[in-house]
Every structure is written in structure tokens, then in C-alpha cells.
PDB file of C-alpha atoms in Angstrom:
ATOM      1  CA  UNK J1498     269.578 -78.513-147.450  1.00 83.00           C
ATOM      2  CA  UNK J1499     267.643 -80.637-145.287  1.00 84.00           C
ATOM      3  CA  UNK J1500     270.174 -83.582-144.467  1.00 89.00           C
ATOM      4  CA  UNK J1501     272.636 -80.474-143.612  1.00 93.00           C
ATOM      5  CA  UNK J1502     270.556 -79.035-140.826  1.00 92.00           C
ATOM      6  CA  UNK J1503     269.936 -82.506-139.864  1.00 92.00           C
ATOM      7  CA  UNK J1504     273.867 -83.348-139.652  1.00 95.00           C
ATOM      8  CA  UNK J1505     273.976 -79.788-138.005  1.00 96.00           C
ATOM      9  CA  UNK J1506     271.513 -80.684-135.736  1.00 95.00           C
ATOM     10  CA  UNK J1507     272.590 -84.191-134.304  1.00 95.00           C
ATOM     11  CA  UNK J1508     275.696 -82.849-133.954  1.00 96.00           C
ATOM     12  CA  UNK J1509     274.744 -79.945-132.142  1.00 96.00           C
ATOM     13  CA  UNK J1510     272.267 -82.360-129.915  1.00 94.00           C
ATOM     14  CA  UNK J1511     275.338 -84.901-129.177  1.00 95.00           C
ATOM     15  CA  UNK J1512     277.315 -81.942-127.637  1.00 96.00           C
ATOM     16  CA  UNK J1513     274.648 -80.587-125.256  1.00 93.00           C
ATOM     17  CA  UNK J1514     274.596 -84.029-124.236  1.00 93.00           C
ATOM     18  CA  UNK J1515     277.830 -85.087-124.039  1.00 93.00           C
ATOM     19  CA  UNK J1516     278.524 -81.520-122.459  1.00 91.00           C
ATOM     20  CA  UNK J1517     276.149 -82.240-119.436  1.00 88.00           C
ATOM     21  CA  UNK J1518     276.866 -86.008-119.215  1.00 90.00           C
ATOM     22  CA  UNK J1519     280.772 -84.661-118.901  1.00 90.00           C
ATOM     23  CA  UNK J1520     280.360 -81.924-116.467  1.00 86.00           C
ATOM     24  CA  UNK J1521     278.456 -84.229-114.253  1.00 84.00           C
ATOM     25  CA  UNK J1522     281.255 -86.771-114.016  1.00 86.00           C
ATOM     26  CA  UNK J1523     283.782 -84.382-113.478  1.00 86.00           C
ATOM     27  CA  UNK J1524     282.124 -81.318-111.318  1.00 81.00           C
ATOM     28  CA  UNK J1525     282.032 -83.437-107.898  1.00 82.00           C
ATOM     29  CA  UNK J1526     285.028 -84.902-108.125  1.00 86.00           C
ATOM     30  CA  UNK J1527     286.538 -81.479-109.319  1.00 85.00           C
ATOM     31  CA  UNK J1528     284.639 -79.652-106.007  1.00 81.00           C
ATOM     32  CA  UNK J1529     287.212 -82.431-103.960  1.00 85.00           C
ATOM     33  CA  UNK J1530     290.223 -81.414-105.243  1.00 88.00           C
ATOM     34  CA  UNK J1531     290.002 -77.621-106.236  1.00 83.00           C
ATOM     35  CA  UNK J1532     289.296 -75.928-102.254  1.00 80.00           C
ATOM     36  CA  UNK J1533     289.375 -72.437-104.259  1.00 82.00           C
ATOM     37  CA  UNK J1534     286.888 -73.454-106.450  1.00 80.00           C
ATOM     38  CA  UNK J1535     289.249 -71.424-109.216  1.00 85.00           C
ATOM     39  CA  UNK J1536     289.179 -73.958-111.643  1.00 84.00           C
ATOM     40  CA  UNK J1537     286.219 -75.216-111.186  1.00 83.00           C
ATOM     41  CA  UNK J1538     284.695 -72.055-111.854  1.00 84.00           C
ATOM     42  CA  UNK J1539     286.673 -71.571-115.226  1.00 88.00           C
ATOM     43  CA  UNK J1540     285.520 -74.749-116.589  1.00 88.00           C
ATOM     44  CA  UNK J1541     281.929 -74.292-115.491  1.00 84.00           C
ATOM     45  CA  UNK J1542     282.338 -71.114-118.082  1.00 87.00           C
ATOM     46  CA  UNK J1543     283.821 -72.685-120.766  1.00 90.00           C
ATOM     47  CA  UNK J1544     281.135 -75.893-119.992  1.00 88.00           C
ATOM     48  CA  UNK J1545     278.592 -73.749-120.171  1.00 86.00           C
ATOM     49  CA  UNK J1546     279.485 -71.501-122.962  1.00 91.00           C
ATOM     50  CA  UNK J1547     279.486 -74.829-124.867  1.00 93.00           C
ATOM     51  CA  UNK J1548     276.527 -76.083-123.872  1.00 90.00           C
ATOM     52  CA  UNK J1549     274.045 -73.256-124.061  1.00 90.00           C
ATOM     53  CA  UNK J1550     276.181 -72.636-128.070  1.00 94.00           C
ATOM     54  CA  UNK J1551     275.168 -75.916-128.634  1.00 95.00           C
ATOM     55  CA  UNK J1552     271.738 -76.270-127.211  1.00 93.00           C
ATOM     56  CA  UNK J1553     270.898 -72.823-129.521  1.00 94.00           C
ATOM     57  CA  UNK J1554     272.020 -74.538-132.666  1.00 96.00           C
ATOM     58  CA  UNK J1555     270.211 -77.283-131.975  1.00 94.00           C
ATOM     59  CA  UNK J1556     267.222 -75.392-131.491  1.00 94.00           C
ATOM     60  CA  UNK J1557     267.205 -72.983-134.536  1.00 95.00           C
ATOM     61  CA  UNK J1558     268.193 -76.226-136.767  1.00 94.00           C
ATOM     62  CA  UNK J1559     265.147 -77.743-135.547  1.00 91.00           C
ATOM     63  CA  UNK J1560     262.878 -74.887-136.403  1.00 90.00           C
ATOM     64  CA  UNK J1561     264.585 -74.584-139.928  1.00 91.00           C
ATOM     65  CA  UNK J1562     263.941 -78.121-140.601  1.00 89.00           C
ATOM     66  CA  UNK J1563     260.658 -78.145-139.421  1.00 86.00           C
ATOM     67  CA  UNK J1564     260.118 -74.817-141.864  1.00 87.00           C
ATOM     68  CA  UNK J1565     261.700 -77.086-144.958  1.00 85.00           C
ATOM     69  CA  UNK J1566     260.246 -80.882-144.237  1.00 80.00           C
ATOM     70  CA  UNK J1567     256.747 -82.505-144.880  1.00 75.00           C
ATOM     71  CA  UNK J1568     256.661 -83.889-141.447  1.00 69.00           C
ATOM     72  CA  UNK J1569     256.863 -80.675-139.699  1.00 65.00           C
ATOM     73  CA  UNK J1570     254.557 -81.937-137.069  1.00 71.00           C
ATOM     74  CA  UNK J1571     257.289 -84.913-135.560  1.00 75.00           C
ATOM     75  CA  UNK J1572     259.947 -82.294-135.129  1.00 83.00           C
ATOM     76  CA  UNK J1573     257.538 -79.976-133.816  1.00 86.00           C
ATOM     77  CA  UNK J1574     257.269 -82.833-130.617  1.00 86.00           C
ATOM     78  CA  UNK J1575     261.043 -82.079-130.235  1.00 89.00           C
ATOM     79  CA  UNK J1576     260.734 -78.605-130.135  1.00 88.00           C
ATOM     80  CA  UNK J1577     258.378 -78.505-126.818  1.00 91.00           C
ATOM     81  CA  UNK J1578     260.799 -80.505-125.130  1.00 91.00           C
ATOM     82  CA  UNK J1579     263.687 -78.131-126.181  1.00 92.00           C
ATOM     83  CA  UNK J1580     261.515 -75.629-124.865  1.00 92.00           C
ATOM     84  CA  UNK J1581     260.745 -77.650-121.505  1.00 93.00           C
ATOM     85  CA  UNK J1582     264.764 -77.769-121.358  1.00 90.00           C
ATOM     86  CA  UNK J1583     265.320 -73.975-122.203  1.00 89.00           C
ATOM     87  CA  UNK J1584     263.166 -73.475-118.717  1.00 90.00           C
ATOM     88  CA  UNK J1585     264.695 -75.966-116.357  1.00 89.00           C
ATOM     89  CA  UNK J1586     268.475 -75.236-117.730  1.00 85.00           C
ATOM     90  CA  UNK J1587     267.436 -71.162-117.580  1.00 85.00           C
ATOM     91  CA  UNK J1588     266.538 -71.811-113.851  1.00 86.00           C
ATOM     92  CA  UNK J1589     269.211 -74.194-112.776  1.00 81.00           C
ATOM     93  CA  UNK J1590     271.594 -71.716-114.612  1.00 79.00           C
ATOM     94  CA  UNK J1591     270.878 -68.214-113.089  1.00 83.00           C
ATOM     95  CA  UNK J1592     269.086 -69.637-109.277  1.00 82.00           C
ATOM     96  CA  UNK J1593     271.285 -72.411-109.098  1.00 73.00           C
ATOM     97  CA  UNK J1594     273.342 -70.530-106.144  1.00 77.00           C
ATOM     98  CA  UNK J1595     270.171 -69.506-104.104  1.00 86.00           C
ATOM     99  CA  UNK J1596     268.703 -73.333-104.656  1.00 83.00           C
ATOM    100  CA  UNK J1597     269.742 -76.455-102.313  1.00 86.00           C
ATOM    101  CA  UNK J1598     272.289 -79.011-103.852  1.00 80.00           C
ATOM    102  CA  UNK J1599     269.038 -81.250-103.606  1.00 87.00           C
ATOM    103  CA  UNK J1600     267.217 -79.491-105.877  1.00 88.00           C
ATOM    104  CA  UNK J1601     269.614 -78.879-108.401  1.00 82.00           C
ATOM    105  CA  UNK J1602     270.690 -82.672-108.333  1.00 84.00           C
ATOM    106  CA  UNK J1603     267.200 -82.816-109.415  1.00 88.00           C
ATOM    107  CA  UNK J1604     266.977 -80.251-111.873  1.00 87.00           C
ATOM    108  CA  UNK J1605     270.186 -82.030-113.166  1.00 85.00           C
ATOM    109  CA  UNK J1606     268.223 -85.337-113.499  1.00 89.00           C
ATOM    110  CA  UNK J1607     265.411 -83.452-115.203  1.00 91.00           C
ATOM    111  CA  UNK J1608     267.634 -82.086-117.688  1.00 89.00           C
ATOM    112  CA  UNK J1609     269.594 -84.986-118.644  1.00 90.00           C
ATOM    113  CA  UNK J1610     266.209 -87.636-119.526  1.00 93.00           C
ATOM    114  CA  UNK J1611     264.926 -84.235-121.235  1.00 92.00           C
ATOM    115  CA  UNK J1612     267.849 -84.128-123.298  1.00 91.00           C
ATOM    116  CA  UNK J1613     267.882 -87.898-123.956  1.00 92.00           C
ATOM    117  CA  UNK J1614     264.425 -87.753-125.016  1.00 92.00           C
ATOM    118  CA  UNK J1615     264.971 -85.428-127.043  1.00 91.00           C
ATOM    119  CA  UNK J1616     267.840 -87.017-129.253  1.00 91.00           C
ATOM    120  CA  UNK J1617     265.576 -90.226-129.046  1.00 91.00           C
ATOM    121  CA  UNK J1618     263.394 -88.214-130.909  1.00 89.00           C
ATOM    122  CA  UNK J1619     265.951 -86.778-133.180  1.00 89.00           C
ATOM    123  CA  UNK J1620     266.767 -90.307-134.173  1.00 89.00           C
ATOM    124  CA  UNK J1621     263.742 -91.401-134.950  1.00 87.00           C
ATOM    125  CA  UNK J1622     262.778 -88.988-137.308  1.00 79.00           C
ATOM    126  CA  UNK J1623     265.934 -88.903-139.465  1.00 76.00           C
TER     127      UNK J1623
END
């Protein structure tokens, strides 16, 4: 049971990441070309829908493994940063309109090292 939510959990880890890593690339460049902002705004939904689905896997695998391994206390580390994340991708989520495109360029910075750290962590405890 326990290398399943592991598998279920790197997985679920690599597509936050990869979900935020891909917006980022795409979402200025997208902004240039889209005036409307139509488009953009319908893959923001789907990007998000995918990321938060993601990011909530990940975070209910980790508290099942941590519930069914010995060294509870390593993926316990994990689980305060996923909580750190759960903050800063809450507020860059539902403020992000009312804050400058400074701050959420920093938010945005904030949440990807969070989410490498955290799949550092990942690793090193499988």
C-alpha cells in the first residue's frame, strides 16, 4: 500500500509542478497574442483545475503515508511546506486581480522553489 501512495504521490507532485512551470512559459506570451484575453482565461481554468486536483492528491497521499510509514516524521517536513504552498497559491489565486503584477511575479517565484523543495523532499525519502 505504501509504494502505491508513493507512486500516487510523485505523480501527483510532478503535475503541480509541471502545471506551474507550463503556465508560466506560456501565460505571457499567451497575454501577447490573445487581446480578448478569451483564451487565456479558458486555459487559466483548465490550468488551474489541474493544478489545485493535483496539489490535493498530493497532499492527502502525503498524510496517508505518513499515517502507514515508520518515518512519519520526514514526510511530516513535506507536509508544512505543502501547507506554506496551500497559503501563498490560496492568495495568489483569489487576490491575484486586486495585487500588482510585481507581487504576483513574486508570489509566483515563491511558489515554484516551494514546490521544488518540496519534491526534493519527496525524493529523498522514497
Amino acid at each position: 500500500m505504501e509504494n502505491i501512495l508513493t507512486f500516487v504521490h510523485m505523480v501527483s507532485l510532478c503535475i503541480w509542478l509541471g502545471s506551474m512551470v507550463t503556465w508560466a512559459v506560456f501565460a505571457p506570451k499567451l497575454y501577447k497574442i490573445d487581446p480578448t484575453k478569451n483564451t487565456t482565461n479558458t486555459l487559466r481554468g483548465s490550468f488551474t483545475k489541474i493544478s489545485w486536483g493535483s496539489f490535493w492528491v498530493a497532499f492527502v497521499t502525503n498524510s496517508l503515508i505518513q499515517l502507514t510509514t515508520d518515518s512519519s516524521s520526514n514526510w511530516m517536513n513535506e507536509l508544512i511546506f505543502l501547507s506554506v504552498a496551500a497559503g501563498i497559491i490560496a492568495l495568489h489565486s483569489f487576490l491575484g486581480n486586486k495585487l500588482s503584477a510585481a507581487i504576483r511575479g513574486m508570489l509566483n517565484g515563491v511558489m515554484l522553489i516551494i514546490a521544488l523543495v518540496v519534491v526534493y523532499l519527496a525524493t529523498s525519502y522514497i
